[in-house]
């Protein structure tokens, strides 16, 4: 799960730096980039939470199977 989150974070930072270098003032493209960054971060968080739930469920199944 960390790989997906790190990839999304890297892409978001790259987009932010690219947009910041293009325009001196915040324009519509930078605002859109920030929205994309926020969306990517939220998706990454949700993917991480889903992965944690899957791991927890797998651990529960293993415990039940070993009884």
PDB file of N, CA, C and O in Angstrom:
ATOM      1  N   UNK A   1       0.818  -1.190   0.000  1.00  0.00           N
ATOM      2  CA  UNK A   1       0.000   0.000   0.000  1.00  0.00           C
ATOM      3  C   UNK A   1       0.865   1.258   0.000  1.00  0.00           C
ATOM      4  O   UNK A   1       0.459   2.271  -0.527  1.00  0.00           O
ATOM      5  N   UNK A   2       2.036   1.156   0.607  1.00  0.00           N
ATOM      6  CA  UNK A   2       2.905   2.328   0.648  1.00  0.00           C
ATOM      7  C   UNK A   2       3.400   2.712  -0.736  1.00  0.00           C
ATOM      8  O   UNK A   2       3.612   3.884  -1.005  1.00  0.00           O
ATOM      9  N   UNK A   3       3.577   1.728  -1.604  1.00  0.00           N
ATOM     10  CA  UNK A   3       4.055   2.019  -2.956  1.00  0.00           C
ATOM     11  C   UNK A   3       3.028   2.871  -3.689  1.00  0.00           C
ATOM     12  O   UNK A   3       3.371   3.874  -4.318  1.00  0.00           O
ATOM     13  N   UNK A   4       1.751   2.493  -3.585  1.00  0.00           N
ATOM     14  CA  UNK A   4       0.702   3.261  -4.260  1.00  0.00           C
ATOM     15  C   UNK A   4       0.620   4.673  -3.692  1.00  0.00           C
ATOM     16  O   UNK A   4       0.498   5.647  -4.444  1.00  0.00           O
ATOM     17  N   UNK A   5       0.703   4.778  -2.389  1.00  0.00           N
ATOM     18  CA  UNK A   5       0.607   6.099  -1.758  1.00  0.00           C
ATOM     19  C   UNK A   5       1.804   6.964  -2.145  1.00  0.00           C
ATOM     20  O   UNK A   5       1.646   8.149  -2.452  1.00  0.00           O
ATOM     21  N   UNK A   6       3.001   6.362  -2.126  1.00  0.00           N
ATOM     22  CA  UNK A   6       4.189   7.124  -2.498  1.00  0.00           C
ATOM     23  C   UNK A   6       4.136   7.555  -3.959  1.00  0.00           C
ATOM     24  O   UNK A   6       4.548   8.663  -4.290  1.00  0.00           O
ATOM     25  N   UNK A   7       3.630   6.689  -4.815  1.00  0.00           N
ATOM     26  CA  UNK A   7       3.510   7.030  -6.225  1.00  0.00           C
ATOM     27  C   UNK A   7       2.545   8.192  -6.415  1.00  0.00           C
ATOM     28  O   UNK A   7       2.846   9.152  -7.136  1.00  0.00           O
ATOM     29  N   UNK A   8       1.398   8.110  -5.766  1.00  0.00           N
ATOM     30  CA  UNK A   8       0.423   9.198  -5.884  1.00  0.00           C
ATOM     31  C   UNK A   8       0.978  10.502  -5.320  1.00  0.00           C
ATOM     32  O   UNK A   8       0.788  11.575  -5.897  1.00  0.00           O
ATOM     33  N   UNK A   9       1.681  10.416  -4.190  1.00  0.00           N
ATOM     34  CA  UNK A   9       2.270  11.618  -3.596  1.00  0.00           C
ATOM     35  C   UNK A   9       3.312  12.228  -4.522  1.00  0.00           C
ATOM     36  O   UNK A   9       3.366  13.449  -4.692  1.00  0.00           O
ATOM     37  N   UNK A  10       4.133  11.373  -5.117  1.00  0.00           N
ATOM     38  CA  UNK A  10       5.150  11.869  -6.051  1.00  0.00           C
ATOM     39  C   UNK A  10       4.540  12.545  -7.257  1.00  0.00           C
ATOM     40  O   UNK A  10       5.016  13.592  -7.703  1.00  0.00           O
ATOM     41  N   UNK A  11       3.484  11.934  -7.790  1.00  0.00           N
ATOM     42  CA  UNK A  11       2.807  12.527  -8.942  1.00  0.00           C
ATOM     43  C   UNK A  11       2.184  13.859  -8.560  1.00  0.00           C
ATOM     44  O   UNK A  11       2.248  14.827  -9.337  1.00  0.00           O
ATOM     45  N   UNK A  12       1.593  13.923  -7.392  1.00  0.00           N
ATOM     46  CA  UNK A  12       0.956  15.156  -6.948  1.00  0.00           C
ATOM     47  C   UNK A  12       1.991  16.265  -6.769  1.00  0.00           C
ATOM     48  O   UNK A  12       1.773  17.406  -7.195  1.00  0.00           O
ATOM     49  N   UNK A  13       3.120  15.936  -6.157  1.00  0.00           N
ATOM     50  CA  UNK A  13       4.169  16.939  -5.968  1.00  0.00           C
ATOM     51  C   UNK A  13       4.745  17.390  -7.305  1.00  0.00           C
ATOM     52  O   UNK A  13       5.010  18.578  -7.497  1.00  0.00           O
ATOM     53  N   UNK A  14       4.923  16.463  -8.223  1.00  0.00           N
ATOM     54  CA  UNK A  14       5.436  16.821  -9.544  1.00  0.00           C
ATOM     55  C   UNK A  14       4.486  17.782 -10.244  1.00  0.00           C
ATOM     56  O   UNK A  14       4.915  18.768 -10.843  1.00  0.00           O
ATOM     57  N   UNK A  15       3.202  17.484 -10.175  1.00  0.00           N
ATOM     58  CA  UNK A  15       2.212  18.361 -10.800  1.00  0.00           C
ATOM     59  C   UNK A  15       2.227  19.745 -10.149  1.00  0.00           C
ATOM     60  O   UNK A  15       2.154  20.761 -10.837  1.00  0.00           O
ATOM     61  N   UNK A  16       2.337  19.779  -8.836  1.00  0.00           N
ATOM     62  CA  UNK A  16       2.356  21.049  -8.115  1.00  0.00           C
ATOM     63  C   UNK A  16       3.559  21.888  -8.526  1.00  0.00           C
ATOM     64  O   UNK A  16       3.428  23.076  -8.825  1.00  0.00           O
ATOM     65  N   UNK A  17       4.746  21.278  -8.571  1.00  0.00           N
ATOM     66  CA  UNK A  17       5.941  22.027  -8.954  1.00  0.00           C
ATOM     67  C   UNK A  17       5.880  22.474 -10.408  1.00  0.00           C
ATOM     68  O   UNK A  17       6.299  23.587 -10.745  1.00  0.00           O
ATOM     69  N   UNK A  18       5.367  21.635 -11.268  1.00  0.00           N
ATOM     70  CA  UNK A  18       5.261  21.992 -12.681  1.00  0.00           C
ATOM     71  C   UNK A  18       4.323  23.186 -12.861  1.00  0.00           C
ATOM     72  O   UNK A  18       4.629  24.116 -13.608  1.00  0.00           O
ATOM     73  N   UNK A  19       3.210  23.149 -12.188  1.00  0.00           N
ATOM     74  CA  UNK A  19       2.257  24.257 -12.308  1.00  0.00           C
ATOM     75  C   UNK A  19       2.790  25.526 -11.662  1.00  0.00           C
ATOM     76  O   UNK A  19       2.579  26.628 -12.168  1.00  0.00           O
ATOM     77  N   UNK A  20       3.478  25.393 -10.546  1.00  0.00           N
ATOM     78  CA  UNK A  20       4.021  26.567  -9.872  1.00  0.00           C
ATOM     79  C   UNK A  20       5.092  27.241 -10.721  1.00  0.00           C
ATOM     80  O   UNK A  20       5.225  28.467 -10.708  1.00  0.00           O
ATOM     81  N   UNK A  21       5.850  26.481 -11.466  1.00  0.00           N
ATOM     82  CA  UNK A  21       6.906  27.044 -12.307  1.00  0.00           C
ATOM     83  C   UNK A  21       6.339  27.756 -13.531  1.00  0.00           C
ATOM     84  O   UNK A  21       6.985  28.640 -14.085  1.00  0.00           O
ATOM     85  N   UNK A  22       5.139  27.400 -13.948  1.00  0.00           N
ATOM     86  CA  UNK A  22       4.570  27.960 -15.172  1.00  0.00           C
ATOM     87  C   UNK A  22       3.960  29.344 -14.969  1.00  0.00           C
ATOM     88  O   UNK A  22       3.977  30.154 -15.879  1.00  0.00           O
ATOM     89  N   UNK A  23       3.389  29.591 -13.823  1.00  0.00           N
ATOM     90  CA  UNK A  23       2.663  30.839 -13.621  1.00  0.00           C
ATOM     91  C   UNK A  23       3.143  31.534 -12.347  1.00  0.00           C
ATOM     92  O   UNK A  23       3.240  30.904 -11.294  1.00  0.00           O
ATOM     93  N   UNK A  24       3.397  32.838 -12.414  1.00  0.00           N
ATOM     94  CA  UNK A  24       3.834  33.551 -11.209  1.00  0.00           C
ATOM     95  C   UNK A  24       2.704  33.704 -10.179  1.00  0.00           C
ATOM     96  O   UNK A  24       2.959  33.668  -8.983  1.00  0.00           O
ATOM     97  N   UNK A  25       1.485  33.865 -10.625  1.00  0.00           N
ATOM     98  CA  UNK A  25       0.348  34.010  -9.714  1.00  0.00           C
ATOM     99  C   UNK A  25      -0.552  32.790  -9.862  1.00  0.00           C
ATOM    100  O   UNK A  25      -0.543  32.113 -10.886  1.00  0.00           O
ATOM    101  N   UNK A  26      -1.311  32.512  -8.834  1.00  0.00           N
ATOM    102  CA  UNK A  26      -2.211  31.356  -8.889  1.00  0.00           C
ATOM    103  C   UNK A  26      -3.322  31.623  -9.893  1.00  0.00           C
ATOM    104  O   UNK A  26      -4.097  32.556  -9.756  1.00  0.00           O
ATOM    105  N   UNK A  27      -3.362  30.813 -10.880  1.00  0.00           N
ATOM    106  CA  UNK A  27      -4.387  30.921 -11.904  1.00  0.00           C
ATOM    107  C   UNK A  27      -5.265  29.687 -11.905  1.00  0.00           C
ATOM    108  O   UNK A  27      -5.176  28.851 -10.996  1.00  0.00           O
ATOM    109  N   UNK A  28      -6.105  29.557 -12.897  1.00  0.00           N
ATOM    110  CA  UNK A  28      -7.023  28.426 -12.944  1.00  0.00           C
ATOM    111  C   UNK A  28      -6.303  27.075 -13.029  1.00  0.00           C
ATOM    112  O   UNK A  28      -6.742  26.100 -12.445  1.00  0.00           O
ATOM    113  N   UNK A  29      -5.171  27.031 -13.722  1.00  0.00           N
ATOM    114  CA  UNK A  29      -4.443  25.760 -13.840  1.00  0.00           C
ATOM    115  C   UNK A  29      -3.871  25.341 -12.489  1.00  0.00           C
ATOM    116  O   UNK A  29      -3.902  24.159 -12.140  1.00  0.00           O
ATOM    117  N   UNK A  30      -3.357  26.286 -11.726  1.00  0.00           N
ATOM    118  CA  UNK A  30      -2.797  25.955 -10.408  1.00  0.00           C
ATOM    119  C   UNK A  30      -3.901  25.527  -9.444  1.00  0.00           C
ATOM    120  O   UNK A  30      -3.731  24.593  -8.666  1.00  0.00           O
ATOM    121  N   UNK A  31      -5.024  26.208  -9.503  1.00  0.00           N
ATOM    122  CA  UNK A  31      -6.154  25.802  -8.651  1.00  0.00           C
ATOM    123  C   UNK A  31      -6.609  24.392  -9.010  1.00  0.00           C
ATOM    124  O   UNK A  31      -6.884  23.576  -8.138  1.00  0.00           O
ATOM    125  N   UNK A  32      -6.662  24.100 -10.303  1.00  0.00           N
ATOM    126  CA  UNK A  32      -7.042  22.756 -10.744  1.00  0.00           C
ATOM    127  C   UNK A  32      -6.003  21.740 -10.275  1.00  0.00           C
ATOM    128  O   UNK A  32      -6.352  20.638  -9.846  1.00  0.00           O
ATOM    129  N   UNK A  33      -4.738  22.108 -10.345  1.00  0.00           N
ATOM    130  CA  UNK A  33      -3.675  21.219  -9.874  1.00  0.00           C
ATOM    131  C   UNK A  33      -3.799  20.926  -8.387  1.00  0.00           C
ATOM    132  O   UNK A  33      -3.600  19.790  -7.954  1.00  0.00           O
ATOM    133  N   UNK A  34      -4.129  21.949  -7.619  1.00  0.00           N
ATOM    134  CA  UNK A  34      -4.315  21.745  -6.177  1.00  0.00           C
ATOM    135  C   UNK A  34      -5.495  20.818  -5.912  1.00  0.00           C
ATOM    136  O   UNK A  34      -5.445  19.971  -5.019  1.00  0.00           O
ATOM    137  N   UNK A  35      -6.545  20.980  -6.687  1.00  0.00           N
ATOM    138  CA  UNK A  35      -7.694  20.090  -6.529  1.00  0.00           C
ATOM    139  C   UNK A  35      -7.316  18.657  -6.879  1.00  0.00           C
ATOM    140  O   UNK A  35      -7.733  17.719  -6.197  1.00  0.00           O
ATOM    141  N   UNK A  36      -6.513  18.492  -7.914  1.00  0.00           N
ATOM    142  CA  UNK A  36      -6.041  17.157  -8.278  1.00  0.00           C
ATOM    143  C   UNK A  36      -5.156  16.578  -7.179  1.00  0.00           C
ATOM    144  O   UNK A  36      -5.236  15.391  -6.860  1.00  0.00           O
ATOM    145  N   UNK A  37      -4.296  17.407  -6.615  1.00  0.00           N
ATOM    146  CA  UNK A  37      -3.432  16.958  -5.523  1.00  0.00           C
ATOM    147  C   UNK A  37      -4.270  16.478  -4.341  1.00  0.00           C
ATOM    148  O   UNK A  37      -3.993  15.425  -3.756  1.00  0.00           O
ATOM    149  N   UNK A  38      -5.274  17.264  -3.990  1.00  0.00           N
ATOM    150  CA  UNK A  38      -6.140  16.891  -2.872  1.00  0.00           C
ATOM    151  C   UNK A  38      -6.889  15.602  -3.167  1.00  0.00           C
ATOM    152  O   UNK A  38      -7.013  14.730  -2.295  1.00  0.00           O
ATOM    153  N   UNK A  39      -7.374  15.471  -4.381  1.00  0.00           N
ATOM    154  CA  UNK A  39      -8.099  14.259  -4.765  1.00  0.00           C
ATOM    155  C   UNK A  39      -7.171  13.047  -4.725  1.00  0.00           C
ATOM    156  O   UNK A  39      -7.550  11.984  -4.223  1.00  0.00           O
ATOM    157  N   UNK A  40      -5.956  13.202  -5.230  1.00  0.00           N
ATOM    158  CA  UNK A  40      -4.999  12.096  -5.217  1.00  0.00           C
ATOM    159  C   UNK A  40      -4.646  11.697  -3.784  1.00  0.00           C
ATOM    160  O   UNK A  40      -4.523  10.511  -3.472  1.00  0.00           O
ATOM    161  N   UNK A  41      -4.512  12.668  -2.926  1.00  0.00           N
ATOM    162  CA  UNK A  41      -4.204  12.377  -1.519  1.00  0.00           C
ATOM    163  C   UNK A  41      -5.356  11.624  -0.859  1.00  0.00           C
ATOM    164  O   UNK A  41      -5.133  10.646  -0.132  1.00  0.00           O
ATOM    165  N   UNK A  42      -6.580  12.054  -1.131  1.00  0.00           N
ATOM    166  CA  UNK A  42      -7.743  11.370  -0.563  1.00  0.00           C
ATOM    167  C   UNK A  42      -7.835   9.930  -1.069  1.00  0.00           C
ATOM    168  O   UNK A  42      -8.119   9.020  -0.302  1.00  0.00           O
ATOM    169  N   UNK A  43      -7.588   9.744  -2.366  1.00  0.00           N
ATOM    170  CA  UNK A  43      -7.615   8.396  -2.933  1.00  0.00           C
ATOM    171  C   UNK A  43      -6.533   7.536  -2.276  1.00  0.00           C
ATOM    172  O   UNK A  43      -6.777   6.392  -1.909  1.00  0.00           O
ATOM    173  N   UNK A  44      -5.350   8.100  -2.127  1.00  0.00           N
ATOM    174  CA  UNK A  44      -4.260   7.367  -1.476  1.00  0.00           C
ATOM    175  C   UNK A  44      -4.615   6.959  -0.059  1.00  0.00           C
ATOM    176  O   UNK A  44      -4.331   5.829   0.360  1.00  0.00           O
ATOM    177  N   UNK A  45      -5.243   7.865   0.676  1.00  0.00           N
ATOM    178  CA  UNK A  45      -5.660   7.548   2.038  1.00  0.00           C
ATOM    179  C   UNK A  45      -6.699   6.430   2.044  1.00  0.00           C
ATOM    180  O   UNK A  45      -6.652   5.524   2.880  1.00  0.00           O
ATOM    181  N   UNK A  46      -7.644   6.493   1.120  1.00  0.00           N
ATOM    182  CA  UNK A  46      -8.683   5.465   1.054  1.00  0.00           C
ATOM    183  C   UNK A  46      -8.097   4.114   0.653  1.00  0.00           C
ATOM    184  O   UNK A  46      -8.491   3.082   1.202  1.00  0.00           O
ATOM    185  N   UNK A  47      -7.149   4.122  -0.261  1.00  0.00           N
ATOM    186  CA  UNK A  47      -6.494   2.873  -0.670  1.00  0.00           C
ATOM    187  C   UNK A  47      -5.741   2.282   0.517  1.00  0.00           C
ATOM    188  O   UNK A  47      -5.788   1.078   0.760  1.00  0.00           O
ATOM    189  N   UNK A  48      -5.069   3.134   1.259  1.00  0.00           N
ATOM    190  CA  UNK A  48      -4.322   2.658   2.427  1.00  0.00           C
ATOM    191  C   UNK A  48      -5.277   2.074   3.481  1.00  0.00           C
ATOM    192  O   UNK A  48      -5.018   1.013   4.046  1.00  0.00           O
ATOM    193  N   UNK A  49      -6.386   2.756   3.729  1.00  0.00           N
ATOM    194  CA  UNK A  49      -7.365   2.236   4.700  1.00  0.00           C
ATOM    195  C   UNK A  49      -7.939   0.904   4.235  1.00  0.00           C
ATOM    196  O   UNK A  49      -8.115  -0.020   5.036  1.00  0.00           O
ATOM    197  N   UNK A  50      -8.236   0.794   2.949  1.00  0.00           N
ATOM    198  CA  UNK A  50      -8.772  -0.455   2.413  1.00  0.00           C
ATOM    199  C   UNK A  50      -7.746  -1.578   2.564  1.00  0.00           C
ATOM    200  O   UNK A  50      -8.095  -2.702   2.934  1.00  0.00           O
ATOM    201  N   UNK A  51      -6.496  -1.278   2.303  1.00  0.00           N
ATOM    202  CA  UNK A  51      -5.434  -2.267   2.474  1.00  0.00           C
ATOM    203  C   UNK A  51      -5.315  -2.717   3.915  1.00  0.00           C
ATOM    204  O   UNK A  51      -5.125  -3.911   4.194  1.00  0.00           O
ATOM    205  N   UNK A  52      -5.420  -1.773   4.833  1.00  0.00           N
ATOM    206  CA  UNK A  52      -5.362  -2.118   6.255  1.00  0.00           C
ATOM    207  C   UNK A  52      -6.526  -3.038   6.637  1.00  0.00           C
ATOM    208  O   UNK A  52      -6.336  -4.004   7.391  1.00  0.00           O
ATOM    209  N   UNK A  53      -7.713  -2.746   6.129  1.00  0.00           N
ATOM    210  CA  UNK A  53      -8.869  -3.580   6.427  1.00  0.00           C
ATOM    211  C   UNK A  53      -8.689  -4.982   5.859  1.00  0.00           C
ATOM    212  O   UNK A  53      -9.043  -5.983   6.493  1.00  0.00           O
ATOM    213  N   UNK A  54      -8.136  -5.070   4.649  1.00  0.00           N
ATOM    214  CA  UNK A  54      -7.894  -6.374   4.038  1.00  0.00           C
ATOM    215  C   UNK A  54      -6.892  -7.168   4.872  1.00  0.00           C
ATOM    216  O   UNK A  54      -7.083  -8.358   5.121  1.00  0.00           O
ATOM    217  N   UNK A  55      -5.827  -6.501   5.308  1.00  0.00           N
ATOM    218  CA  UNK A  55      -4.832  -7.172   6.146  1.00  0.00           C
ATOM    219  C   UNK A  55      -5.450  -7.642   7.452  1.00  0.00           C
ATOM    220  O   UNK A  55      -5.173  -8.761   7.908  1.00  0.00           O
ATOM    221  N   UNK A  56      -6.270  -6.806   8.080  1.00  0.00           N
ATOM    222  CA  UNK A  56      -6.928  -7.191   9.325  1.00  0.00           C
ATOM    223  C   UNK A  56      -7.836  -8.394   9.113  1.00  0.00           C
ATOM    224  O   UNK A  56      -7.851  -9.323   9.936  1.00  0.00           O
ATOM    225  N   UNK A  57      -8.586  -8.381   8.037  1.00  0.00           N
ATOM    226  CA  UNK A  57      -9.486  -9.492   7.735  1.00  0.00           C
ATOM    227  C   UNK A  57      -8.691 -10.771   7.477  1.00  0.00           C
ATOM    228  O   UNK A  57      -9.055 -11.847   7.958  1.00  0.00           O
ATOM    229  N   UNK A  58      -7.601 -10.658   6.748  1.00  0.00           N
ATOM    230  CA  UNK A  58      -6.759 -11.824   6.476  1.00  0.00           C
ATOM    231  C   UNK A  58      -6.185 -12.382   7.776  1.00  0.00           C
ATOM    232  O   UNK A  58      -6.137 -13.605   7.969  1.00  0.00           O
ATOM    233  N   UNK A  59      -5.776 -11.510   8.678  1.00  0.00           N
ATOM    234  CA  UNK A  59      -5.253 -11.962   9.975  1.00  0.00           C
ATOM    235  C   UNK A  59      -6.342 -12.681  10.767  1.00  0.00           C
ATOM    236  O   UNK A  59      -6.073 -13.722  11.388  1.00  0.00           O
ATOM    237  N   UNK A  60      -7.555 -12.148  10.739  1.00  0.00           N
ATOM    238  CA  UNK A  60      -8.670 -12.783  11.439  1.00  0.00           C
ATOM    239  C   UNK A  60      -8.958 -14.163  10.864  1.00  0.00           C
ATOM    240  O   UNK A  60      -9.203 -15.122  11.610  1.00  0.00           O
ATOM    241  N   UNK A  61      -8.925 -14.275   9.552  1.00  0.00           N
ATOM    242  CA  UNK A  61      -9.181 -15.565   8.896  1.00  0.00           C
ATOM    243  C   UNK A  61      -8.096 -16.567   9.272  1.00  0.00           C
ATOM    244  O   UNK A  61      -8.382 -17.728   9.563  1.00  0.00           O
ATOM    245  N   UNK A  62      -6.834 -16.126   9.293  1.00  0.00           N
ATOM    246  CA  UNK A  62      -5.736 -17.015   9.670  1.00  0.00           C
ATOM    247  C   UNK A  62      -5.903 -17.503  11.111  1.00  0.00           C
ATOM    248  O   UNK A  62      -5.667 -18.672  11.407  1.00  0.00           O
ATOM    249  N   UNK A  63      -6.294 -16.591  12.006  1.00  0.00           N
ATOM    250  CA  UNK A  63      -6.488 -16.974  13.410  1.00  0.00           C
ATOM    251  C   UNK A  63      -7.616 -17.998  13.538  1.00  0.00           C
ATOM    252  O   UNK A  63      -7.495 -18.964  14.276  1.00  0.00           O
ATOM    253  N   UNK A  64      -8.690 -17.781  12.824  1.00  0.00           N
ATOM    254  CA  UNK A  64      -9.822 -18.704  12.888  1.00  0.00           C
ATOM    255  C   UNK A  64      -9.459 -20.061  12.270  1.00  0.00           C
ATOM    256  O   UNK A  64      -9.879 -21.100  12.758  1.00  0.00           O
ATOM    257  N   UNK A  65      -8.664 -20.054  11.225  1.00  0.00           N
ATOM    258  CA  UNK A  65      -8.295 -21.304  10.548  1.00  0.00           C
ATOM    259  C   UNK A  65      -7.328 -22.122  11.403  1.00  0.00           C
ATOM    260  O   UNK A  65      -7.337 -23.350  11.325  1.00  0.00           O
ATOM    261  N   UNK A  66      -6.545 -21.459  12.241  1.00  0.00           N
ATOM    262  CA  UNK A  66      -5.571 -22.177  13.058  1.00  0.00           C
ATOM    263  C   UNK A  66      -6.200 -22.752  14.327  1.00  0.00           C
ATOM    264  O   UNK A  66      -5.564 -23.520  15.026  1.00  0.00           O
ATOM    265  N   UNK A  67      -7.426 -22.430  14.618  1.00  0.00           N
ATOM    266  CA  UNK A  67      -8.085 -22.944  15.829  1.00  0.00           C
ATOM    267  C   UNK A  67      -8.559 -24.336  15.644  1.00  0.00           C
ATOM    268  O   UNK A  67      -8.841 -25.026  14.898  1.00  0.00           O
TER     269      UNK A  67
END
